XYZ file of C-alpha atoms in Angstrom:
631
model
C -12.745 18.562 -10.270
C -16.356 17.405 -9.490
C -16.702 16.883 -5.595
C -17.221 13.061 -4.481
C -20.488 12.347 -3.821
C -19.738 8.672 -2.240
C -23.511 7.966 -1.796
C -24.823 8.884 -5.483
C -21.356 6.695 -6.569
C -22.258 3.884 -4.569
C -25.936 3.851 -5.746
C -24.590 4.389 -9.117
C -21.957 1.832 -9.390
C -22.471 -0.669 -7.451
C -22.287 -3.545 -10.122
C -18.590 -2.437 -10.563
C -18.428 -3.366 -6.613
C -20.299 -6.477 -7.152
C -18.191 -7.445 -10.432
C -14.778 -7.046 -8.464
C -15.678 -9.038 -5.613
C -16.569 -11.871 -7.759
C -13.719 -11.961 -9.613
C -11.320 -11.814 -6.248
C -13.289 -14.752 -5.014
C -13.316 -16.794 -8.602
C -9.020 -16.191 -8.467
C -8.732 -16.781 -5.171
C -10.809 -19.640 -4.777
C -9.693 -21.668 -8.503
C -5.605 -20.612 -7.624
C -3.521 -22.490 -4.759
C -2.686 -20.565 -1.696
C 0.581 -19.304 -1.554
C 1.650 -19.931 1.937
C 2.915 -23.712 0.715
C 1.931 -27.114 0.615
C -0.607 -28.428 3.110
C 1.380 -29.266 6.047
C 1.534 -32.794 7.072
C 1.971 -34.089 10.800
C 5.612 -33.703 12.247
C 7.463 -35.789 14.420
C 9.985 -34.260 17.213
C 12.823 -36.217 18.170
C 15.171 -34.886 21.201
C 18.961 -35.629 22.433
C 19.241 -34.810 26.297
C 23.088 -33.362 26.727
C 24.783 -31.829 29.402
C 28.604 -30.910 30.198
C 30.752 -32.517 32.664
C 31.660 -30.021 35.527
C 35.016 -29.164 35.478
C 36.361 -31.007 32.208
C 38.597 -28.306 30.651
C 39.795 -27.106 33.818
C 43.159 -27.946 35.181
C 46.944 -26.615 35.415
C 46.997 -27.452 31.328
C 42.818 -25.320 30.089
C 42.616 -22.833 27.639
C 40.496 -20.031 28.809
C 37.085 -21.091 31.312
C 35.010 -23.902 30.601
C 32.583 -24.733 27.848
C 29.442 -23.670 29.292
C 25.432 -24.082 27.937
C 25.701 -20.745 27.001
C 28.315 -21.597 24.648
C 27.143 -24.675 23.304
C 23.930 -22.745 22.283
C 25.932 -20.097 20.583
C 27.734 -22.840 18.395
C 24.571 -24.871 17.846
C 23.333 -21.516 15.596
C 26.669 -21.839 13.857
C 25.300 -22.170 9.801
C 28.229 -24.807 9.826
C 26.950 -26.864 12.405
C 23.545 -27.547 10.352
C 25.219 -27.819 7.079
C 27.505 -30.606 8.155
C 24.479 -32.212 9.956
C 22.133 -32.297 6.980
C 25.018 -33.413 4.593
C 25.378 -36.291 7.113
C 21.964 -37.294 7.332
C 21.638 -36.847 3.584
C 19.111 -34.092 4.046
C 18.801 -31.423 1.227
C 17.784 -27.854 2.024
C 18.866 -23.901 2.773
C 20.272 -23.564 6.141
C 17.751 -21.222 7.338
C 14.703 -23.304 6.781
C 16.329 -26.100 8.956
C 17.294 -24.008 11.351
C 13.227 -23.311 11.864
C 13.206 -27.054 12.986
C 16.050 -26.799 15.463
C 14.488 -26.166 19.224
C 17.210 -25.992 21.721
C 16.058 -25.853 25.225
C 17.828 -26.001 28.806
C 16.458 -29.368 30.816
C 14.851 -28.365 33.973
C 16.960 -29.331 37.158
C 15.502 -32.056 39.639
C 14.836 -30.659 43.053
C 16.035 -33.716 44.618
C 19.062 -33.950 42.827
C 22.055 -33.946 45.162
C 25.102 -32.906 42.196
C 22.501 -31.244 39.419
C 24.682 -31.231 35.848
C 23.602 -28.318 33.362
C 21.611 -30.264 30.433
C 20.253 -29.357 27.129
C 17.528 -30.563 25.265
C 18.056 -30.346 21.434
C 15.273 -31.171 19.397
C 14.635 -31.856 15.808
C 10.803 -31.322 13.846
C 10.823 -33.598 10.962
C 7.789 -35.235 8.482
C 9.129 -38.912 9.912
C 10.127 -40.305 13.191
C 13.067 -41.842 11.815
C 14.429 -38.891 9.714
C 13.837 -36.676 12.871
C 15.960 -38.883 15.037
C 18.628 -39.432 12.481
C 18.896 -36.003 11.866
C 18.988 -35.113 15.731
C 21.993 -37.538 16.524
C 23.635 -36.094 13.060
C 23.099 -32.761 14.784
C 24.604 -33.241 18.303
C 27.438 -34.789 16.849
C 28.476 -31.999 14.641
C 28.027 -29.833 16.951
C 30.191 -32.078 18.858
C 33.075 -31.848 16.151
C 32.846 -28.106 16.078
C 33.344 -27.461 19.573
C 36.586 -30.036 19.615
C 37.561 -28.257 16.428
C 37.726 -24.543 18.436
C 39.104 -26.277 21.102
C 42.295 -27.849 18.872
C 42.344 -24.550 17.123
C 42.575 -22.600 20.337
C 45.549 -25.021 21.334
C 47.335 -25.001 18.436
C 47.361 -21.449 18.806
C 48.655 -21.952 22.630
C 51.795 -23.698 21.221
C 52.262 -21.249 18.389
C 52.114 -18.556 20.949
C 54.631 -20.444 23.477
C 56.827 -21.005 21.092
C 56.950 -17.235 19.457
C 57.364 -16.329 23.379
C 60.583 -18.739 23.148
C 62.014 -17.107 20.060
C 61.156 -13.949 21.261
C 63.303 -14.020 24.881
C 66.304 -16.190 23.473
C 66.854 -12.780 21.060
C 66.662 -10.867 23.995
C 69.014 -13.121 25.822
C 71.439 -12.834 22.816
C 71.269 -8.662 22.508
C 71.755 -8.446 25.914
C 74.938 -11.280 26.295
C 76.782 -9.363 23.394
C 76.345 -5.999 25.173
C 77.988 -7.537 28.559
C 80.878 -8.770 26.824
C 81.223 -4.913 25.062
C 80.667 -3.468 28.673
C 83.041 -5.792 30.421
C 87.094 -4.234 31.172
C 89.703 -6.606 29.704
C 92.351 -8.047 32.151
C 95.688 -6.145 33.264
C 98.906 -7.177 30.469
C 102.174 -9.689 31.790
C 105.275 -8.609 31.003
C 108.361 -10.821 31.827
C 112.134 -9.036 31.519
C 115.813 -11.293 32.056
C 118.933 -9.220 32.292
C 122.533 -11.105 32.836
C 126.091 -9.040 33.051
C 129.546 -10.583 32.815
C 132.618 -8.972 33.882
C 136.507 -9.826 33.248
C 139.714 -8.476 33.544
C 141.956 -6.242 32.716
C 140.185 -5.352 29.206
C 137.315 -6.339 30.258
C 134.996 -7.218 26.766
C 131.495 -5.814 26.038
C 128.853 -6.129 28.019
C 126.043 -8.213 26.461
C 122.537 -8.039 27.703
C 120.004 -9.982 26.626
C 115.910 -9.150 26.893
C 113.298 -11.295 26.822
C 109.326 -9.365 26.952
C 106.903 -12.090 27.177
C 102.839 -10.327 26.743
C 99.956 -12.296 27.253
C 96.363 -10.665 26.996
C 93.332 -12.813 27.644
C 90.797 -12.175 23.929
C 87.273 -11.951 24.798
C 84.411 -14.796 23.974
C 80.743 -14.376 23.617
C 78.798 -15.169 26.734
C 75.872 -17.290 26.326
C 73.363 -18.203 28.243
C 74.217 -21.477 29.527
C 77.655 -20.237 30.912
C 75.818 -16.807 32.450
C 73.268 -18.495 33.829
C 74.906 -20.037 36.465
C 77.031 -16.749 37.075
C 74.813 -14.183 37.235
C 75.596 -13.607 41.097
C 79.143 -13.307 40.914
C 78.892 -11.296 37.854
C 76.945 -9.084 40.033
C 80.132 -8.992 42.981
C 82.665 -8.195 40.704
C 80.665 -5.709 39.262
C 80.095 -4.326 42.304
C 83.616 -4.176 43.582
C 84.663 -2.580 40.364
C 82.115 0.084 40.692
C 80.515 -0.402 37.034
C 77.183 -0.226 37.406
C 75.611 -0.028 33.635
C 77.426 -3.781 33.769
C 75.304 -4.856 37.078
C 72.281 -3.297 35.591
C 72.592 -5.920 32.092
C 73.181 -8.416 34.444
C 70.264 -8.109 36.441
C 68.222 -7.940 33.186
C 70.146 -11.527 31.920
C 68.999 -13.028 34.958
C 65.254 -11.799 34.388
C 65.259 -12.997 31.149
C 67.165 -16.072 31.726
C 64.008 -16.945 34.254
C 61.069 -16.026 31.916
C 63.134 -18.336 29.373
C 62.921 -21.291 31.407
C 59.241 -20.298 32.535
C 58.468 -20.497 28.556
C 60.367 -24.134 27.716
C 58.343 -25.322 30.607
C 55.034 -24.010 29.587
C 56.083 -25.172 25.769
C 56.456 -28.580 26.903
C 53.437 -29.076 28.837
C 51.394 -28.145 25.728
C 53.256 -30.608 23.109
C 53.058 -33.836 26.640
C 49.877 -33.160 27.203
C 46.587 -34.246 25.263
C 44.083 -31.244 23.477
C 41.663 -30.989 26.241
C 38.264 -32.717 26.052
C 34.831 -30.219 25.805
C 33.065 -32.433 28.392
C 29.941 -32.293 26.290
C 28.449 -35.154 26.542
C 25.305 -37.383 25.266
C 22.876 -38.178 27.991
C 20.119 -40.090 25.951
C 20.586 -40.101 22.366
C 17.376 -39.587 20.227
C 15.152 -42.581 19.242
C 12.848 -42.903 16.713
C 10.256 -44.824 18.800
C 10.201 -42.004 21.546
C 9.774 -39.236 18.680
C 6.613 -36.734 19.516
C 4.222 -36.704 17.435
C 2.704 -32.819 16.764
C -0.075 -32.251 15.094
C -0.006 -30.400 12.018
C -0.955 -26.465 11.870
C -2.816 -26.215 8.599
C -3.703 -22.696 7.807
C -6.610 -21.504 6.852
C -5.936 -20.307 3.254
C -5.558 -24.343 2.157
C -9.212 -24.284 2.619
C -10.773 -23.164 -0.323
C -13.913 -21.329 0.976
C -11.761 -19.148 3.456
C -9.863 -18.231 0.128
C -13.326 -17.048 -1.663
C -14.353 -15.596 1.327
C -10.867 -13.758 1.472
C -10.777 -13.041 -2.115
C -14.720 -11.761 -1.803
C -14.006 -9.288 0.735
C -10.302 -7.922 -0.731
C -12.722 -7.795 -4.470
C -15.194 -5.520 -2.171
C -12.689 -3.392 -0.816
C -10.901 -2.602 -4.137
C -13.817 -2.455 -6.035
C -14.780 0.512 -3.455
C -11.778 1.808 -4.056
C -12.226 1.859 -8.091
C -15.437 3.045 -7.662
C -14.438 6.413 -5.853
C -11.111 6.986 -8.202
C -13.309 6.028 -11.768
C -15.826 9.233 -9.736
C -13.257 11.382 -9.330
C -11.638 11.021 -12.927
C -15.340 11.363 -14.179
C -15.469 14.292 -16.417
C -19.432 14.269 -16.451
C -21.797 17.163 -14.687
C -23.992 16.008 -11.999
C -24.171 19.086 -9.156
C -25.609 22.375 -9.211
C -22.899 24.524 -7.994
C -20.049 22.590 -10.508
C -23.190 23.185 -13.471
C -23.734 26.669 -12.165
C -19.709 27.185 -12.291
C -18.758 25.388 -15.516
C -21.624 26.990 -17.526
C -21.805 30.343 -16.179
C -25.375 30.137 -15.846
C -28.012 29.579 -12.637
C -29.848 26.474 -12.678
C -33.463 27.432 -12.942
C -34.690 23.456 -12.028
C -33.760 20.100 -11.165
C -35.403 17.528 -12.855
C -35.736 14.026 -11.048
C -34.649 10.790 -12.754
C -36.990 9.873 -15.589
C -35.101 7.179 -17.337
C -34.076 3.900 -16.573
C -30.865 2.311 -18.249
C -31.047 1.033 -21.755
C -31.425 -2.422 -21.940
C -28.645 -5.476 -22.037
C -26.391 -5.577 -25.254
C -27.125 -2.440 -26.642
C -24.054 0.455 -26.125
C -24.884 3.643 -24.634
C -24.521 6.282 -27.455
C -26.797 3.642 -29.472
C -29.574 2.215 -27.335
C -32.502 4.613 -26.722
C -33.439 5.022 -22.932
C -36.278 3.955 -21.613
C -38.716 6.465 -20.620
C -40.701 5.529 -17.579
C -43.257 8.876 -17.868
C -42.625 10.411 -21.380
C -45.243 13.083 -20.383
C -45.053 13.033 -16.638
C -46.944 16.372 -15.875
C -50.021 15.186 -18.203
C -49.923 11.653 -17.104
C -48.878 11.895 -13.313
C -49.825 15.383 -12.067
C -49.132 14.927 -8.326
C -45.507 13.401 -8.633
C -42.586 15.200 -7.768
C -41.965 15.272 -11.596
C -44.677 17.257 -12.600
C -44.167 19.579 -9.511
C -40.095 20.167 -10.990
C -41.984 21.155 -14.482
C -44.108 23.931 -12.857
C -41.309 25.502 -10.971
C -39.345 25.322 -14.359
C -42.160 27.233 -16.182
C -42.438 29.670 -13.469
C -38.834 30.290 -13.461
C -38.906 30.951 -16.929
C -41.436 33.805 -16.783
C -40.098 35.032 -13.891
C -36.205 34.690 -13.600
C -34.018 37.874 -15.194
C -32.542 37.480 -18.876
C -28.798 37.340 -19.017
C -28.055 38.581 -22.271
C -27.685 41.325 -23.842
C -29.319 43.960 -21.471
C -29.329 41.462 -18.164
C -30.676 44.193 -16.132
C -34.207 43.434 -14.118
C -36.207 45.623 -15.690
C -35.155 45.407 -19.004
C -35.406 41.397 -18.069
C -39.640 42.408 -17.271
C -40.609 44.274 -19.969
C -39.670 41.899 -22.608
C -42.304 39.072 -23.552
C -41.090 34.995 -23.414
C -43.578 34.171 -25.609
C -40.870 32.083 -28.133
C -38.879 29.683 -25.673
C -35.826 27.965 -27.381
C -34.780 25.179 -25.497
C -31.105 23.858 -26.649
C -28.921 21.346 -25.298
C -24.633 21.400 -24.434
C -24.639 17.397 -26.427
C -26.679 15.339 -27.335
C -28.308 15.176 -24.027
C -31.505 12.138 -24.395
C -33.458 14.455 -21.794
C -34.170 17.367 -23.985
C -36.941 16.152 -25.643
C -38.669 15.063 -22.498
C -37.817 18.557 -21.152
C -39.615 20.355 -24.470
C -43.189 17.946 -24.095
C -43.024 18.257 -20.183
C -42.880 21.876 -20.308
C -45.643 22.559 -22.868
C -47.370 20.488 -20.768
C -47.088 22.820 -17.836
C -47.784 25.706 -19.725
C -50.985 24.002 -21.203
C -52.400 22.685 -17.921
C -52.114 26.479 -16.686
C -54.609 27.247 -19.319
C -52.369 28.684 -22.638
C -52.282 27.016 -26.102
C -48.499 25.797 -26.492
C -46.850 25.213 -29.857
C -43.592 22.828 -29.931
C -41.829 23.614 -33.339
C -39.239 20.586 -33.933
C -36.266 21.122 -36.799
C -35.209 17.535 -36.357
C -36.843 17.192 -39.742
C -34.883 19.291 -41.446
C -31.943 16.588 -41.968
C -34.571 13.776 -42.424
C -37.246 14.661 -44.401
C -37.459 13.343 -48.275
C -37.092 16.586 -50.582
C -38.194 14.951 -53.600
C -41.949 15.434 -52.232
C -43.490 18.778 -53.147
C -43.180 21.443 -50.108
C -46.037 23.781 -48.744
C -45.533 27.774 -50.713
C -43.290 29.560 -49.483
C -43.754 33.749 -49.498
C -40.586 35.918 -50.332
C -37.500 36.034 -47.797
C -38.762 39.302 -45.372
C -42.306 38.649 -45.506
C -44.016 36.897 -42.628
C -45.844 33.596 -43.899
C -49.764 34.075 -42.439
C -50.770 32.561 -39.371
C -53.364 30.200 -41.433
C -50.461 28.784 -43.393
C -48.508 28.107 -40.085
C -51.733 26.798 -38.210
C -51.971 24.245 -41.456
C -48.802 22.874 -41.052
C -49.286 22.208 -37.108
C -50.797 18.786 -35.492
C -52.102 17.835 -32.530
C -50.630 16.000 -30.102
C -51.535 13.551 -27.073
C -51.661 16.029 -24.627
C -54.685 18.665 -25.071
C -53.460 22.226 -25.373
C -50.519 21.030 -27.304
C -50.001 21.240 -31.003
C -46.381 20.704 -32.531
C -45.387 22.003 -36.069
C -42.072 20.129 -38.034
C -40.281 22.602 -39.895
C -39.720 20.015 -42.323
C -43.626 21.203 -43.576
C -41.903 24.798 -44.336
C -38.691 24.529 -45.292
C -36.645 22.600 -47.920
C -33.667 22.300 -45.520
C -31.215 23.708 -43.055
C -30.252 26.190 -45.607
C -33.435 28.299 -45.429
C -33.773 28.257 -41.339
C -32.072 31.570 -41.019
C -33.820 33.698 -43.356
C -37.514 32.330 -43.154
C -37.457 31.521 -39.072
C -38.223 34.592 -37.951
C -41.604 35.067 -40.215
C -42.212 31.566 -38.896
C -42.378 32.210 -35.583
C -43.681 35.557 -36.264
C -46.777 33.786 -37.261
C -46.743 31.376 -34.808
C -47.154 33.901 -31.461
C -50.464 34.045 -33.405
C -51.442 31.100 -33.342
C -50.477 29.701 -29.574
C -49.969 31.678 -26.385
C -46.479 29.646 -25.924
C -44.155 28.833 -28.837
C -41.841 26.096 -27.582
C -38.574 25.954 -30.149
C -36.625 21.971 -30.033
C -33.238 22.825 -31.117
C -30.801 20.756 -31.675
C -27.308 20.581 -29.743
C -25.642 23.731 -29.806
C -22.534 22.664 -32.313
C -24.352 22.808 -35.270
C -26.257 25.934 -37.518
C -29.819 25.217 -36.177
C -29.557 27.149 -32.540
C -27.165 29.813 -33.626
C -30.168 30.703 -36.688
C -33.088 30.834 -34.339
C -31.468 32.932 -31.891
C -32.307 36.101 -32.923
C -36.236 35.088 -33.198
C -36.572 33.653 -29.663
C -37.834 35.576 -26.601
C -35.528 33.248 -24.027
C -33.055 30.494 -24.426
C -32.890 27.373 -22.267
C -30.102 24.819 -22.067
C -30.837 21.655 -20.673
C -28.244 19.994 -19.099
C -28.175 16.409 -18.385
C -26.451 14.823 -14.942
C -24.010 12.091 -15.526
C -24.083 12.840 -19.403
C -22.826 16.499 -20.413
C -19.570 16.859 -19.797
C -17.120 19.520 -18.335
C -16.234 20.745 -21.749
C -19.001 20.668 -23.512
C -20.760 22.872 -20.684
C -18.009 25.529 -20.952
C -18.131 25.347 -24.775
C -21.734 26.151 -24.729
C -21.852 28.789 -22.003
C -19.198 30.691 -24.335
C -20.682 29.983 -27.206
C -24.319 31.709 -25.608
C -22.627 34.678 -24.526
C -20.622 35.067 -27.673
C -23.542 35.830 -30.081
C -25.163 37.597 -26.986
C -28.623 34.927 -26.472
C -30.881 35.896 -24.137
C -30.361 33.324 -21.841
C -32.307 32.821 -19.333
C -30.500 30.104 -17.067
C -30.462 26.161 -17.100
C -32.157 23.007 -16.184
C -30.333 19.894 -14.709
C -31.881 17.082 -15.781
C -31.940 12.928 -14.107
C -31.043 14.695 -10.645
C -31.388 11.668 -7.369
C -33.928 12.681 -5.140
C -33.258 10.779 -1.843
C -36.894 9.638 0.068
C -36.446 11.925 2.275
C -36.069 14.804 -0.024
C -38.544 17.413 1.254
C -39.343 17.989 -2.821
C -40.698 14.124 -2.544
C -43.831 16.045 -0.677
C -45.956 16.456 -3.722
C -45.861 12.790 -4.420
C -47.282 11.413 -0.693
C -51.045 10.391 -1.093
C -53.656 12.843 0.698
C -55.181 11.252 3.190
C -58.429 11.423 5.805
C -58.735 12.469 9.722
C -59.974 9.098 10.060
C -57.096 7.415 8.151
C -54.466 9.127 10.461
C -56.588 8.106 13.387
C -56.601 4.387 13.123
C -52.933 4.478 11.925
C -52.120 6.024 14.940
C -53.971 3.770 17.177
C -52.644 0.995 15.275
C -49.385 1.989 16.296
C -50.136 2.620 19.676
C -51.025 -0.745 20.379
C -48.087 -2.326 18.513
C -45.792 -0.278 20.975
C -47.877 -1.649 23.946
C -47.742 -5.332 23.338
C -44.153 -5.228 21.972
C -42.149 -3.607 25.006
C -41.682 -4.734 28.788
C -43.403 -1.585 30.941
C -41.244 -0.116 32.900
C -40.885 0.238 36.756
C -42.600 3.265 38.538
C -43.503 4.191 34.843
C -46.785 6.227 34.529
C -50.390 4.504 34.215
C -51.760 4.583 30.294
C -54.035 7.344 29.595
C -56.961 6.421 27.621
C -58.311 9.313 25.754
């Protein structure tokens, strides 16, 4: 991937910057902000409340007091605000009402002799009547709630009391039965009569008569009423008859017996007396004609400038953004090391910028760019143009041929009299590159010849064509020098193969005589080829001295570089490196040297005491600072 060059993309494209921006501040300025309506001036209604010291204390409370603590706990109860809007016939979520709620402790007078803990609850609204409404609404659901945990707590003091009750009397009952099992029944009665009568002389049989009379006393359950009372002489007999499993039951019936009562008398304290009171209490209950007014924030997106402005600088910032990813995703050559590397060739030359873009309407691959110096070394010797030209040329006769025998002096022995300059696309440049360097090579004193076959494809073959000799004989030099024409730069002739040659067809057999004949007649034969994918570049290969490629920045792309670097060293070209064509030179690119205007001793003299003077009457002297010299 091509490095990021964030400078040349910025200079590049910067309308995509420019674009972005404007549309972020168009949207943002033409849609609503989303951070709501405009906000409208609220009014703040409050309810001063307190708790009455020691209110749910007493023999009868459930648990401490309600404190402030507490009541600030329940006032965030979801509850609390639902019944309070329903009641004030408010309609919204719980949670953006409970944004409105400000619940704050009331600062204590110093002077105060019996200071009570207050609360100040307070209620934003768009109304001062609304806001009070909805603040008394408020308190006294909160109000309810609080009574409503207290009842609940209670009624869960009585259910507990009386589950105690149930709870002891089945104790009572278990233990009862197993006195009675433990306890020894009472000794057996047993009554006996005898009566004897004697008489004489025979005296009769003696009749006795028996009567057993049993009693035994049955056992009966024990409760608690009839132990109760009896729990101490239970214990003495118990004692005197040594049984002491029986004096430990009844020691556990008397326990019991006493946590029993304790229970019926907590039970009915509960049901006699009344739930007990919260003790919160209203102090001042909120009025509408003591509401705050507070002033409205209105945020600064409502305004619609702040939005453009917003939206201007967000359409900067991702336009930035777009403008670095669309330059790394570009697929287009514009360094020399990434030219170097893709084509597999050096870069003999950069070439600055000599086109500007096409003009508005017209697409890219169709509008023709406009050239700002077609023929920049004729036309503007001294620029920095002109000066890229003459290195190119001297490169050219100087630089080592990588093709088939790339070795040095192989590369200095062979003439470059036939330059073929080709192109990886359909790069706009190569023409300029083909009349700029025949230019150079004319201004050093040599005839150039630039033979063009865009003619080939174009050129009506219903006219009658120059005579042609046999293929393998070399057309003369006269019949070539004919067919050439002068051009607007002196020293420079071009020839259209069109003049020779019926088409495409007959380039590979006749180019050779044809350029045979033309080292004749110029010092320089300068060969316009077309892109390398089709026939015309492959055919006048083997009649060239050198080959050229011309590759354009920001046009040729990655593949078609690679393409044509392996195409080259496929048919074995003698290639003898590349040019990089509409290459930024910054101003203070030390090749920007050529184009600064000579100028006198006497010039540089009064521009320097020009500046001298500026510097005097523009700055403070300094302390201590060193007299001015004259010279």
């Amino acid at each position: 991937m091509e490095p990021i060059n964030y400078r040349d993309a910025l200079r590049r494209r910067w309308p995509v910057i420019i674009a972005v921006a404007l549309v972020g501040a168009i949207v943002a300025g033409l849609f609503p902000s989303s951070s709501g309506p405009v906000a409208h001036n609220e009014y703040e209604a409050s309810v001063l409340a307190g708790v009455t010291p020691g209110s749910s204390q007493g023999p009868n409370s459930i648990g401490a007091p309600i404190t402030l603590q507490q009541i600030v706990f329940f006032a965030a109860n979801q509850q609390v605000i639902v019944n309070a809007a329903k009641t004030a016939g408010i309609k919204g979520k719980p949670s953006e009402l409970e944004k409105d709620i400000i619940i704050a402790s009331a600062k204590k007078k110093k002077k105060s002799l019996t200071p009570v803990g207050t609360i100040r609850i307070s209620v934003k609204q768009p109304s001062a009547k609304r806001s009070a409404n909805l603040t008394n609404d408020f308190v006294a659901a909160l109000n309810d709630y609080i009574n409503q945990r207290l009842k609940a707590q209670h009624d869960k003091a009585v259910r507990t009391a009386e589950q105690k009750i149930s709870n002891l009397s089945n104790e009572i009952q278990n233990i009862s039965d197993q006195i009675v099992a433990a306890t020894p029944p009472p000794p057996t009665t047993t009554t006996t009569t005898t009566t004897t009568t004697t008489t004489a002389p025979k005296p009769p049989p003696t009749t006795t008569t028996t009567t057993t009379t049993t009693t035994t006393t049955a056992p009966h359950a024990v409760g608690a009423s009839d132990l109760a009372g009896r729990a101490a002489p239970g214990v003495l007999t118990a004692n005197k008859s040594g049984n002491s499993d029986l004096a430990l039951l009844q020691q556990q019936l008397a326990v019991l017996s006493s946590a029993y009562q304790a229970a019926l008398s907590s039970e009915n304290a509960l049901k006699q007396n009344p739930i007990p009171s919260s003790g919160f209490v209203v102090l001042q209950p909120a009025l509408a004609k003591t509401a705050k007014k507070i002033a409205a924030h209105v945020s600064i997106l409502h305004r619609r400038s702040i939005r453009a402005l917003l939206g201007l600088a967000v359409g900067a910032i991702v336009g930035l953004g777009l403008v670095f990813l669309l330059d790394a995703l570009d697929k287009r050559l514009r360094t020399v090391a990434r030219t170097q590397e893709v084509l597999g060739y050096p870069v003999l030359a950069e070439i600055p910028e000599m086109t500007v873009a096409p003009r508005r309407g017209l697409r890219r691959s169709t509008a023709a760019p406009v050239v700002a110096s077609p023929f920049a070394v004729f036309s503007e010797p001294s620029s920095v143009v002109a000066e890229s030209y003459r290195m190119l040329r001297t490169a050219i006769l100087l630089e080592p041929i990588l093709g088939p025998d790339p070795s040095p002096g192989a590369a200095t022995e062979r003439p470059r009299e036939v330059i073929l300059i080709v192109s990886a696309g359909a790069e706009p440049t190569r023409p300029l590159v083909v009349t700029n360097l025949a230019a150079a090579f004319a201004e050093a004193g040599q005839q150039a010849l630039v033979v063009t076959t865009a003619d080939l494809r174009q050129r009506d073959h219903t006219k009658d064509t120059l005579a042609m000799a046999p293929v393998g004989s070399d057309p003369s030099a006269e019949t070539v020098a004919a067919s050439t024409r002068p051009t607007e730069i002196p020293g420079v002739r071009s020839l259209a193969l069109g003049r020779l040659l019926m088409g495409p067809g007959q380039l590979a057999p006749y180019a050779p005589g044809i350029l045979a004949s033309a080292r004749e007649v110029a010092d320089v034969v300068i060969v316009d080829a077309p892109l390398l994918a089709v026939h015309d570049a492959e055919a006048l290969v083997p009649a060239v001295d050198v080959v050229l490629v011309v590759i354009q920045g920001w046009w040729t792309r990655v593949d078609q570089a690679t393409r044509s670097g392996a195409f080259l060293r496929r048919i074995s070209a003698p290639v003898v490196g590349a040019t990089l064509t509409e290459v930024h030179f910054g101003r203070k690119d030390l090749r920007r040297a050529a184009e600064r205007p000579a100028r006198t001793d006497a010039e540089d003299e009064d521009q320097l005491v020009n500046a001298s003077s500026m510097a005097r009457h523009g700055r403070k002297r300094r302390r201590n600072s060193p007299p001015w010299v004259e010279a």
